Amino acid sequence: MSKVMIYHSCVRVFVAVAVADIECMFCCFSRSYLWIIPVFTTSFYMSGIIHILSVDFRFEVPVPVSEDTVELLQHQPIAIQDVDNRDDDLESSDDDEPVWHIKEKAMKNERKTLFDGVGHSYHVKRTNKRSVAWRCNKHTNPNFCRSWVSQCDANFTLRVPHTCPTNLDISRDASILMKAKAQAISNPLASARAVVEKEMMVEFAKDPSRNLPVKNNLIRAVQRKKQPKFPKNPTDLHFDWDQYGSCIPDGYFRRDIAITSRERVDRHLIFATDYQLSLLRKAKRWYGDGTFFICPGPFYQVFGIHVFIRHGTLSKQVPVITILMSGKRKKDYVAVFAAVLELLSQDGKQPKVMEFMMDFEAAMWQACKEVFPAVKPVGCSFHLTQSFYRNIKLIGLAPSYRKDSQTRKTCRELLSLYLLPEDKIAKRFQQIEAAANGLMLRFCNYIDTTYIKSTVWPPQNWSMFNQHERTNNNVEGTHNNLKAVAGPSSISLVTFILKMKDEAEKIPMTAKLLSQEQALRRLNKNAESKQHHLTELWASYSRADNPISSKELLEALGNLTHKFSRAQLRELRNANGLDESD
C-alpha cells in the first residue's frame, strides 16, 4: 500500500469517528454537562487531522541512531580466593573458613587490627595474661555488631556471630591505605591524590574485575596523615623559625634577616646548598628576578638568583639561591645582598661576579650599586621592550602604528635601540626625537627621561650589543615551572622550601649531563634565526673594511624586530581592537 493511500485512509477514519462523536453530542445535549466530553474528543481527532495534513510524505522519517557502547566493569561480589599467608592482602579460602591474620597498623586509626579473611575486621577490646578479646569494628549504628573473638596464643575462636554485612575487600583496602600513608610520609612533596591513585592503579592492574575502595575516603585519610607532619603556616612575620627549620634538611637554610623600623617589620629568609653557593661564587654574571605568584605567606615575593653552568659550547641556567622577602624597598635589597656577599666571602674567598642582570626596579639597582660597587648592573632587554610596549598602549600610539608606515618604522627602531653599541644609542635616539611630533614625541620624551638621561638606568647599563644572553627569562621560566609543580598559590611555607630544596638537589646531575655534552638547553627556530641575523649585522658593523653605519645598523635592526617580534606587535594592536596589517 502506498503512502498516499495510507494518508487518505487515515483521514477517512478520523472524519468518520469525528462525525460519530458529533452525533453523540447532539443526542446527549439534554443530559447535564456530559456533552463536554464528546466535544473534547472531537477536538482531539481534528488536531490529529491537522497534524496529518501538515506532514510532507515525500521525505522519510529519520530513525534515531543507535550506537554500540562498551559496558563498564560491573560492580559485583568478588569470588573468594585462596589465601597466601605470606602476602599482606589476605582473603578467605574457598570454603569460607576464617583465615586469621593481624596487621599492626591498619584502618584509618592505624591500630592493631585482626582480619578473619571472610570480610570482617576486629580491634582489641581487652587483654590479659592468657588471652585477647577482639571486637568487631562494626559497632556503630545502624549496623551495630556485638560479635567478638577470643585469642589464646595462635588460636582464634568466634564467640558471638556477626550481624553486620561482610566486606570481602576489607583487608585489601586496608593494605592500600597503609601503603599510601607510607608513601605520603616518605615523599612529603607528593600530593595525597597522586599517592592514592598510584596505589589504586597497582591494585587495579592485579585484577580489574575487583571493586575498588572509595578514592575520596582514602585521600582524606592520607591528607590527615600528612597534616601533623608540618606546622601550620605562619600568619604574620613574628613567628619562631625553629619550629619550621626542624622540618628542613640541614645545610639549606642560611640566614634569617629581620629589619625593624618605626613603621613596620620586615623579614627575609635565604636558602642555598653548599654546591649552589660554590656555583654562585664562581659565576661572572648573575641573573636575578622576583615573583609573587608562588610566594608562601606571610612573605611578599620570592627572589631568585641564577647562573649559567657551561661545558664547551653548551650551557644551562640553574638556580643558586632562593630568598623569601616580605618587602622590596631599597633597605630590604641592601640587607639581602649584604647577607649574600657575607655568605660568599667566608674563608677569605670573594665572588667573581662582574655583572648582575635584573629587571628595571630602582630599589634593586640602587642596592646593587651600594653593596656591589664593582659590579655592573645590567637591565633585562625583555623588561625594557615590555615597558616600551606598555607606554605605546598607554599614550594611544597604537592606531597610528597601524595606519602610518613612518610611525611603524620609528617605533621599530626605538624598540631596537638596546641592540646598538652603548655610545651610539643617545646619538641615534636624538635624531629620531628631532623628527618626532605629536604622540611620537610624547613617546620619545618617555624614553628620554626614563632610559636615556636616567642616572639609574643609563644606556651603558642596558645596551646588549654583541650579547647572546639578553634576558633573565630563564629565572622566570624556573618560577613558572615551580608554579606548575607547586599547584595552588596558597602553598605552605615548609612545602615551598622543600620543593626548592628538591630543585637544588638536581643541579649536580644537571652539571653531569652537561659534562657528557648533552644539550639541555635548546633555542626554538625563531630565536636561533634571530640570533643568526643579529650576529651577521653586528659583524657587518664591526668589520674593519667598509663597515655599515650605526644608522644603517638601526634600520636593519628595526626590520629584524618587525620580522621576529610579530607576536608582540600583534598583541599591541589587538589591545586597542585593531588588526595587524603591514
Coordinates of C-alpha atoms in Angstrom, one line a residue, residues 6-581:
I6 CA -2.4 5.3 3.8
Y7 CA -2.8 9.0 4.1
H8 CA -6.4 9.0 2.6
S9 CA -7.4 6.0 4.8
C10 CA -6.3 7.8 8.0
V11 CA -8.2 10.9 7.0
R12 CA -11.4 8.9 6.4
V13 CA -11.1 7.1 9.7
F14 CA -10.6 10.4 11.7
V15 CA -13.5 12.1 9.9
A16 CA -15.8 9.1 10.5
V17 CA -15.0 9.0 14.2
A18 CA -15.4 12.8 14.5
V19 CA -18.9 12.7 12.8
A20 CA -20.0 9.9 15.1
D21 CA -18.9 11.9 18.2
I22 CA -20.7 14.9 16.9
E23 CA -24.0 12.9 16.6
C24 CA -23.5 11.5 20.0
M25 CA -23.0 15.0 21.4
F26 CA -26.4 16.2 20.0
C27 CA -28.1 13.1 21.4
C28 CA -26.8 13.7 24.9
F29 CA -27.2 17.5 24.9
S30 CA -30.1 17.4 27.3
R31 CA -28.2 15.3 29.9
S32 CA -26.5 17.7 32.4
Y33 CA -22.9 18.6 31.4
L34 CA -21.8 15.2 29.9
W35 CA -21.9 16.9 26.4
I36 CA -18.5 18.4 27.1
I37 CA -16.7 15.0 26.7
P38 CA -17.5 14.4 23.0
V39 CA -16.6 18.0 22.3
F40 CA -13.1 17.4 23.6
T41 CA -12.9 14.1 21.8
T42 CA -13.8 15.8 18.5
S43 CA -11.1 18.4 19.1
F44 CA -8.6 15.7 19.7
Y45 CA -9.4 14.0 16.4
M46 CA -9.5 17.2 14.5
S47 CA -6.0 18.1 15.8
G48 CA -4.8 14.7 14.5
I49 CA -6.2 15.5 11.1
I50 CA -4.5 18.9 11.1
H51 CA -1.2 17.2 12.0
I52 CA -1.5 14.6 9.2
L53 CA -2.3 17.4 6.7
S54 CA 0.9 19.2 7.8
V55 CA 3.2 16.2 7.2
D56 CA 5.2 16.0 4.0
F57 CA 5.3 12.3 3.0
R58 CA 7.8 13.0 0.3
F59 CA 10.6 12.5 2.9
E60 CA 11.4 9.6 5.1
V61 CA 11.0 10.0 8.8
P62 CA 14.5 9.9 10.4
V63 CA 15.3 7.0 12.6
P64 CA 17.3 7.6 15.8
V65 CA 20.9 6.5 15.6
S66 CA 21.7 3.6 18.0
E67 CA 25.4 3.5 19.0
D68 CA 27.2 0.4 20.2
T69 CA 28.5 1.2 23.7
V70 CA 31.2 -0.5 25.8
E71 CA 29.9 -1.7 29.1
L72 CA 31.8 -0.6 32.2
L73 CA 33.1 -3.1 34.6
Q74 CA 30.2 -4.3 36.7
H75 CA 30.0 -3.8 40.4
Q76 CA 29.7 -7.4 41.6
P77 CA 30.8 -9.5 44.5
I78 CA 34.2 -10.9 44.2
A79 CA 34.8 -14.6 44.4
I80 CA 36.7 -15.7 47.5
Q81 CA 40.2 -16.7 46.6
D82 CA 42.8 -18.9 48.3
V83 CA 44.9 -17.3 50.9
D84 CA 48.7 -16.9 50.8
N85 CA 49.9 -16.4 54.3
R86 CA 53.0 -14.7 53.0
D87 CA 51.0 -11.8 51.4
D88 CA 49.8 -8.8 53.3
D89 CA 46.5 -8.8 51.5
L90 CA 44.8 -11.9 52.8
E91 CA 41.4 -13.2 51.7
S92 CA 39.2 -16.1 52.6
S93 CA 39.5 -19.6 51.4
D94 CA 37.1 -21.4 49.1
D95 CA 35.2 -23.0 51.9
D96 CA 34.7 -19.7 53.8
E97 CA 36.7 -20.9 56.8
P98 CA 38.3 -18.0 58.7
V99 CA 41.9 -17.3 58.0
W100 CA 43.1 -15.2 60.9
H101 CA 45.9 -12.6 60.5
I102 CA 46.9 -9.5 62.4
K103 CA 48.2 -6.2 61.0
E104 CA 50.0 -3.9 63.4
K105 CA 48.8 -0.6 61.7
A106 CA 45.7 -0.9 59.7
M107 CA 42.4 1.0 59.1
K108 CA 42.2 4.8 59.4
N109 CA 43.2 4.9 63.1
E110 CA 46.3 2.8 62.4
R111 CA 45.8 0.5 65.4
K112 CA 46.4 -3.2 65.6
T113 CA 43.6 -5.0 63.6
L114 CA 42.6 -8.6 63.3
F115 CA 41.1 -9.9 59.9
D116 CA 39.3 -13.2 59.6
G117 CA 39.6 -13.4 55.8
V118 CA 35.8 -13.6 55.3
G119 CA 35.0 -9.9 55.3
H120 CA 35.3 -8.8 58.9
S121 CA 37.9 -6.9 61.0
Y122 CA 38.3 -6.6 64.7
H123 CA 40.1 -4.3 67.2
V124 CA 41.4 -5.2 70.7
K125 CA 38.7 -5.0 73.3
R126 CA 40.7 -6.2 76.3
T127 CA 43.8 -8.2 77.1
N128 CA 45.0 -10.4 79.9
K129 CA 47.8 -12.8 80.6
R130 CA 46.2 -15.7 78.8
S131 CA 44.0 -14.3 76.0
V132 CA 43.0 -11.3 74.0
A133 CA 39.4 -10.3 73.2
W134 CA 38.8 -8.8 69.7
R135 CA 35.6 -6.9 69.0
C136 CA 34.1 -6.3 65.6
N137 CA 34.8 -2.9 64.1
K138 CA 31.2 -2.5 63.1
H139 CA 30.0 -1.3 66.4
T140 CA 28.2 1.9 65.4
N141 CA 24.6 2.4 64.2
P142 CA 22.9 1.4 62.1
N143 CA 24.9 -1.8 61.8
F144 CA 25.9 -2.3 65.4
C145 CA 27.5 -5.7 65.7
R146 CA 28.3 -7.4 69.1
S147 CA 30.5 -10.1 67.6
W148 CA 33.8 -10.8 69.2
V149 CA 36.7 -13.2 69.0
S150 CA 38.9 -14.7 71.7
Q151 CA 42.5 -15.3 71.0
C152 CA 44.7 -17.8 73.0
D153 CA 48.2 -17.9 71.6
A154 CA 47.7 -18.6 67.9
N155 CA 44.1 -20.0 68.3
F156 CA 41.1 -17.8 67.4
T157 CA 37.5 -18.6 68.4
L158 CA 34.4 -16.7 67.3
R159 CA 32.3 -16.3 70.4
V160 CA 29.4 -14.3 69.0
P161 CA 28.2 -14.5 65.4
H162 CA 28.2 -11.4 63.2
T163 CA 25.1 -9.4 62.5
C164 CA 26.9 -6.9 60.2
P165 CA 27.3 -7.2 56.4
T166 CA 30.6 -8.5 55.1
N167 CA 33.2 -6.7 53.0
L168 CA 35.3 -9.2 51.2
D169 CA 37.8 -6.5 50.2
I170 CA 38.4 -5.0 53.7
S171 CA 41.9 -6.5 54.1
R172 CA 42.9 -5.4 50.6
D173 CA 41.5 -1.8 51.2
A174 CA 43.4 -1.6 54.5
S175 CA 46.6 -2.6 52.7
I176 CA 46.1 0.1 50.1
L177 CA 45.6 2.7 52.8
M178 CA 48.7 1.6 54.7
K179 CA 50.9 1.7 51.6
A180 CA 49.5 5.1 50.6
K181 CA 50.2 6.6 54.0
A182 CA 53.8 5.2 54.0
Q183 CA 54.4 6.7 50.5
A184 CA 53.0 10.1 51.7
I185 CA 55.4 10.1 54.7
S186 CA 58.4 9.1 52.6
N187 CA 57.6 11.6 49.9
P188 CA 56.1 14.7 51.5
L189 CA 56.2 16.7 48.3
A190 CA 53.7 14.3 46.6
S191 CA 50.0 15.2 46.8
A192 CA 47.7 12.8 48.7
R193 CA 45.6 12.3 45.5
A194 CA 48.7 11.3 43.5
V195 CA 49.8 8.8 46.1
V196 CA 46.4 7.2 46.4
E197 CA 45.8 7.0 42.7
K198 CA 49.2 5.3 42.2
E199 CA 48.4 2.6 44.8
M200 CA 44.9 2.1 43.4
M201 CA 46.3 1.6 39.9
V202 CA 48.6 -1.1 41.2
E203 CA 45.7 -3.0 42.7
F204 CA 43.6 -2.4 39.6
A205 CA 46.3 -3.9 37.4
K206 CA 46.3 -7.0 39.5
D207 CA 42.6 -7.7 39.0
P208 CA 40.5 -5.2 37.0
S209 CA 37.3 -7.1 38.0
R210 CA 37.6 -6.4 41.7
N211 CA 35.8 -3.5 43.3
L212 CA 37.9 -0.6 44.4
P213 CA 37.6 1.4 47.6
V214 CA 36.2 4.9 47.7
K215 CA 39.0 7.1 46.5
N216 CA 37.9 10.3 48.2
N217 CA 37.9 8.5 51.6
L218 CA 41.5 7.3 51.1
I219 CA 42.6 10.8 50.0
R220 CA 41.1 12.3 53.1
A221 CA 42.8 9.7 55.3
V222 CA 46.2 10.3 53.7
Q223 CA 45.7 14.1 54.0
R224 CA 45.1 13.7 57.7
K225 CA 48.2 11.6 58.0
K226 CA 50.3 14.3 56.3
Q227 CA 48.9 17.3 58.2
P228 CA 50.7 16.7 61.5
K229 CA 54.0 16.4 59.6
F230 CA 54.4 20.2 59.2
P231 CA 53.5 23.1 61.5
K232 CA 50.7 25.4 60.4
N233 CA 51.7 28.2 58.0
P234 CA 52.6 31.4 59.9
T235 CA 50.0 34.2 59.8
D236 CA 52.5 37.1 60.4
L237 CA 56.2 37.7 60.4
H238 CA 56.6 37.3 64.2
F239 CA 56.9 33.5 64.0
D240 CA 59.6 31.3 65.5
W241 CA 61.7 29.9 62.8
D242 CA 62.9 26.9 64.9
Q243 CA 59.6 25.0 64.6
Y244 CA 59.8 25.3 60.8
G245 CA 63.5 24.9 60.5
S246 CA 63.3 21.5 62.1
C247 CA 61.3 20.3 59.0
I248 CA 64.1 21.5 56.6
P249 CA 67.1 19.3 55.8
D250 CA 70.4 20.5 57.2
G251 CA 72.6 22.6 55.1
Y252 CA 69.9 24.5 53.1
F253 CA 68.8 27.4 55.4
R254 CA 71.3 30.2 55.6
R255 CA 70.1 33.4 57.0
D256 CA 67.1 34.9 58.8
I257 CA 67.2 38.7 58.3
A258 CA 64.9 41.0 60.3
I259 CA 64.6 44.7 59.6
T260 CA 62.7 46.6 62.3
S261 CA 61.6 50.2 61.9
R262 CA 59.1 52.5 63.5
E263 CA 56.5 51.8 60.8
R264 CA 56.9 48.1 60.0
V265 CA 58.9 44.9 60.5
D266 CA 60.3 43.1 57.5
R267 CA 61.8 39.6 57.4
H268 CA 63.8 37.8 54.8
L269 CA 64.9 34.1 54.6
I270 CA 67.9 32.9 52.5
F271 CA 68.2 29.3 51.3
A272 CA 71.1 27.7 49.3
T273 CA 73.1 24.5 49.4
D274 CA 76.9 24.4 49.6
Y275 CA 77.1 23.4 45.9
Q276 CA 74.8 26.3 44.9
L277 CA 77.0 28.8 46.8
S278 CA 80.1 27.5 45.1
L279 CA 78.5 28.0 41.7
L280 CA 77.4 31.5 42.7
R281 CA 80.9 32.4 43.9
K282 CA 82.5 31.3 40.5
A283 CA 79.9 32.9 38.2
K284 CA 80.8 36.2 36.4
R285 CA 77.2 37.1 35.7
W286 CA 74.2 36.7 37.9
Y287 CA 70.6 36.7 36.8
G288 CA 68.1 37.9 39.4
D289 CA 64.3 38.2 39.3
G290 CA 61.3 38.1 41.7
T291 CA 57.9 36.5 41.5
F292 CA 54.8 36.9 43.6
F293 CA 52.6 34.1 42.3
I294 CA 54.2 31.2 44.2
C295 CA 55.3 33.1 47.3
P296 CA 54.0 31.5 50.6
G297 CA 52.5 33.7 53.2
P298 CA 53.3 35.9 55.0
F299 CA 56.1 36.8 52.6
Y300 CA 55.7 39.2 49.7
Q301 CA 57.9 37.8 46.9
V302 CA 60.4 35.1 46.0
F303 CA 63.6 36.5 44.8
G304 CA 66.0 34.1 43.0
I305 CA 69.5 34.4 41.6
H306 CA 70.5 32.1 38.7
V307 CA 73.8 31.5 36.9
F308 CA 74.9 29.6 33.8
I309 CA 76.9 26.4 34.0
R310 CA 78.9 25.7 30.8
H311 CA 80.7 22.9 29.1
G312 CA 82.3 23.9 25.8
T313 CA 79.6 25.5 23.7
L314 CA 76.8 24.0 25.8
S315 CA 75.2 25.9 28.7
K316 CA 72.3 25.6 31.2
Q317 CA 71.0 28.2 33.7
V318 CA 70.3 26.9 37.2
P319 CA 69.0 28.4 40.4
V320 CA 71.7 29.0 43.0
I321 CA 69.9 31.0 45.8
T322 CA 66.3 31.4 46.9
I323 CA 65.2 34.3 49.1
L324 CA 61.8 34.8 50.7
M325 CA 61.3 38.6 51.1
S326 CA 58.5 40.4 52.9
G327 CA 59.3 43.7 51.2
K328 CA 61.0 45.2 48.2
R329 CA 62.4 48.5 49.4
K330 CA 66.0 49.6 48.9
K331 CA 66.8 48.7 52.5
D332 CA 65.4 45.2 52.0
Y333 CA 67.6 44.6 49.0
V334 CA 70.6 46.1 50.7
A335 CA 70.2 43.7 53.7
V336 CA 69.7 40.7 51.4
F337 CA 72.6 41.5 49.1
A338 CA 74.9 42.1 52.1
A339 CA 74.0 38.7 53.6
V340 CA 74.7 37.0 50.2
L341 CA 78.0 38.8 50.0
E342 CA 78.8 37.6 53.5
L343 CA 78.0 34.0 52.7
L344 CA 80.2 34.1 49.6
S345 CA 83.1 35.8 51.4
Q346 CA 83.6 33.1 54.0
D347 CA 87.1 31.5 54.3
G348 CA 88.6 34.6 52.6
K349 CA 87.1 33.8 49.2
Q350 CA 85.5 36.5 47.1
P351 CA 82.8 36.2 44.4
K352 CA 83.9 36.7 40.8
V353 CA 80.8 38.4 39.7
M354 CA 81.2 41.2 37.2
E355 CA 77.6 41.8 36.0
F356 CA 74.2 41.4 37.6
M357 CA 71.2 41.2 35.2
M358 CA 67.9 42.2 36.7
D359 CA 64.6 43.9 35.7
F360 CA 64.1 47.6 35.9
E361 CA 63.4 48.1 39.6
A362 CA 65.0 51.2 41.0
A363 CA 65.4 49.9 44.6
M364 CA 67.1 46.8 43.4
W365 CA 69.5 48.7 41.2
Q366 CA 70.4 51.2 43.9
A367 CA 71.0 48.4 46.4
C368 CA 73.2 46.5 43.9
K369 CA 75.4 49.6 43.4
E370 CA 75.7 50.1 47.1
V371 CA 76.6 46.5 48.1
F372 CA 78.5 45.6 44.9
P373 CA 80.2 48.8 43.8
A374 CA 82.5 46.9 41.4
V375 CA 79.6 45.0 39.8
K376 CA 77.8 46.4 36.7
P377 CA 74.0 46.2 36.9
V378 CA 72.5 45.2 33.6
G379 CA 68.9 45.7 32.5
C380 CA 66.9 42.8 31.0
S381 CA 66.1 43.6 27.4
F382 CA 62.7 41.7 27.7
H383 CA 61.6 44.0 30.5
L384 CA 62.9 47.0 28.6
T385 CA 60.9 46.4 25.5
Q386 CA 57.8 45.4 27.6
S387 CA 58.0 48.9 29.2
F388 CA 58.1 50.4 25.6
Y389 CA 55.0 48.4 24.6
R390 CA 53.1 49.4 27.7
N391 CA 53.8 53.1 27.1
I392 CA 52.7 52.9 23.4
K393 CA 49.4 51.4 24.6
L394 CA 49.1 54.0 27.4
I395 CA 49.5 57.1 25.3
G396 CA 47.3 55.8 22.4
L397 CA 50.0 55.4 19.8
A398 CA 48.8 52.0 18.6
P399 CA 46.2 53.4 16.0
S400 CA 48.9 55.5 14.4
Y401 CA 51.2 52.5 14.4
R402 CA 48.7 50.5 12.4
K403 CA 47.8 53.3 9.9
D404 CA 51.1 55.1 9.3
S405 CA 54.1 53.3 7.9
Q406 CA 56.5 56.0 9.2
T407 CA 55.2 55.5 12.7
R408 CA 55.8 51.8 12.4
K409 CA 59.3 52.3 11.2
T410 CA 60.1 54.8 14.0
C411 CA 58.7 52.5 16.7
R412 CA 60.6 49.5 15.5
E413 CA 63.9 51.5 15.5
L414 CA 63.1 52.7 19.1
L415 CA 62.4 49.1 20.1
S416 CA 65.8 48.1 18.7
L417 CA 67.9 50.8 20.4
Y418 CA 69.2 48.3 23.0
L419 CA 70.9 46.3 20.3
L420 CA 73.2 49.2 19.4
P421 CA 76.6 49.9 20.9
E422 CA 76.2 51.9 24.1
D423 CA 78.0 55.0 22.8
K424 CA 75.7 55.2 19.7
I425 CA 72.3 54.9 21.5
A426 CA 71.9 58.5 22.5
K427 CA 73.0 59.8 19.1
R428 CA 70.6 57.7 17.1
F429 CA 67.8 58.5 19.6
Q430 CA 68.3 62.2 19.3
Q431 CA 68.0 62.0 15.5
I432 CA 64.7 60.2 15.9
E433 CA 63.4 62.6 18.6
A434 CA 64.2 65.6 16.4
A435 CA 61.9 64.4 13.7
A436 CA 59.1 63.3 16.0
N437 CA 55.8 65.2 16.7
G438 CA 52.5 64.6 18.4
L439 CA 52.2 61.2 20.2
M440 CA 55.5 60.0 18.8
L441 CA 57.2 63.0 20.5
R442 CA 55.5 62.1 23.7
F443 CA 56.8 58.5 23.4
C444 CA 60.3 59.8 22.8
N445 CA 60.0 62.0 25.9
Y446 CA 59.2 58.9 28.0
I447 CA 62.3 57.1 26.6
D448 CA 64.5 60.1 27.1
T449 CA 63.6 60.8 30.7
T450 CA 63.4 57.1 31.8
Y451 CA 66.3 55.5 29.9
I452 CA 68.5 57.9 28.1
K453 CA 69.2 60.6 30.7
S454 CA 68.4 58.5 33.7
T455 CA 71.0 58.3 36.4
V456 CA 69.7 54.8 37.5
W457 CA 69.3 53.2 34.1
P458 CA 71.7 54.9 31.6
P459 CA 72.2 53.3 28.2
Q460 CA 75.5 51.6 29.2
N461 CA 73.5 49.5 31.6
W462 CA 71.0 48.2 29.1
S463 CA 72.9 48.0 25.8
M464 CA 73.0 44.4 24.6
F465 CA 75.4 44.9 21.7
N466 CA 77.2 41.6 20.9
Q467 CA 75.4 39.9 23.8
H468 CA 73.9 36.5 23.4
E469 CA 72.2 36.4 26.8
R470 CA 70.0 39.4 26.9
T471 CA 67.2 38.5 29.3
N472 CA 66.6 36.9 32.7
N473 CA 63.6 35.0 31.3
N474 CA 65.2 31.7 32.4
V475 CA 64.7 32.8 36.0
E476 CA 61.0 33.5 35.2
G477 CA 60.8 30.1 33.5
T478 CA 62.1 28.4 36.6
H479 CA 59.5 30.2 38.6
N480 CA 56.7 29.2 36.2
N481 CA 57.8 25.6 36.3
L482 CA 57.8 25.7 40.1
K483 CA 54.3 27.2 39.9
A484 CA 53.1 24.3 37.9
V485 CA 54.7 21.8 40.3
A486 CA 53.6 23.6 43.5
G487 CA 50.0 23.9 42.4
P488 CA 47.9 26.5 44.1
S489 CA 49.2 29.9 45.1
S490 CA 48.4 29.2 48.7
I491 CA 51.4 26.9 49.1
S492 CA 52.6 26.5 52.7
L493 CA 56.0 27.8 53.8
V494 CA 57.5 24.4 54.6
T495 CA 56.2 22.8 51.4
F496 CA 57.6 25.6 49.3
I497 CA 61.1 25.3 50.9
L498 CA 61.1 21.6 50.4
K499 CA 60.2 22.0 46.7
M500 CA 63.1 24.5 46.3
K501 CA 65.4 22.1 48.1
D502 CA 64.3 19.3 45.7
E503 CA 65.2 21.6 42.7
A504 CA 68.6 22.4 44.3
E505 CA 69.4 18.7 44.6
K506 CA 69.0 18.2 40.8
I507 CA 71.8 20.7 39.9
P508 CA 74.8 18.3 40.3
M509 CA 73.0 15.8 38.0
T510 CA 72.4 18.6 35.5
A511 CA 76.1 19.6 35.6
K512 CA 77.0 15.9 35.0
L513 CA 74.7 15.7 32.0
L514 CA 76.2 18.9 30.6
S515 CA 79.7 17.5 31.0
Q516 CA 78.6 14.5 28.9
E517 CA 77.8 17.0 26.2
Q518 CA 74.0 16.5 26.5
A519 CA 72.3 19.6 25.2
L520 CA 69.9 20.6 28.0
R521 CA 69.0 24.0 26.6
R522 CA 67.6 24.4 23.1
L523 CA 66.5 27.6 21.4
N524 CA 63.4 27.5 19.2
K525 CA 63.8 28.1 15.5
N526 CA 62.6 31.7 15.7
A527 CA 65.2 32.6 18.4
E528 CA 68.0 30.8 16.6
S529 CA 67.2 32.6 13.3
K530 CA 67.0 35.9 15.1
Q531 CA 70.4 35.3 16.8
H532 CA 72.0 34.3 13.5
H533 CA 70.8 37.5 11.8
L534 CA 71.9 39.6 14.7
T535 CA 75.4 38.1 14.7
E536 CA 75.7 38.9 11.0
L537 CA 74.6 42.5 11.4
W538 CA 76.9 43.1 14.4
A539 CA 79.8 41.6 12.3
S540 CA 79.0 43.9 9.4
Y541 CA 79.1 46.9 11.7
S542 CA 82.3 45.8 13.5
R543 CA 84.4 44.8 10.4
A544 CA 87.4 46.9 9.6
D545 CA 86.8 47.3 5.9
N546 CA 83.6 49.1 4.7
P547 CA 81.5 48.7 7.8
I548 CA 77.9 49.8 7.9
S549 CA 77.0 52.9 9.8
S550 CA 75.1 53.0 13.1
K551 CA 72.1 54.5 11.2
E552 CA 72.1 51.6 8.7
L553 CA 72.5 49.2 11.6
L554 CA 69.5 50.6 13.4
E555 CA 67.3 50.4 10.3
A556 CA 68.3 46.8 9.8
L557 CA 67.6 46.1 13.4
G558 CA 64.2 47.7 13.1
N559 CA 63.4 45.4 10.2
L560 CA 64.6 42.4 12.2
T561 CA 62.4 43.4 15.1
H562 CA 59.4 43.5 12.8
K563 CA 60.3 40.1 11.4
F564 CA 60.8 38.3 14.7
S565 CA 58.5 40.2 17.1
R566 CA 55.2 39.9 15.2
A567 CA 53.5 38.3 18.3
Q568 CA 54.3 41.4 20.5
L569 CA 53.3 43.8 17.8
R570 CA 50.1 41.9 17.1
E571 CA 49.3 42.0 20.8
L572 CA 50.0 45.7 20.8
R573 CA 47.5 46.3 18.1
N574 CA 44.8 43.9 19.2
A575 CA 44.8 45.5 22.7
N576 CA 43.2 48.5 21.0
G577 CA 40.8 46.4 19.0
L578 CA 42.9 46.7 15.8
D579 CA 44.0 44.1 13.3
E580 CA 47.6 43.7 12.2
S581 CA 48.4 44.7 8.6

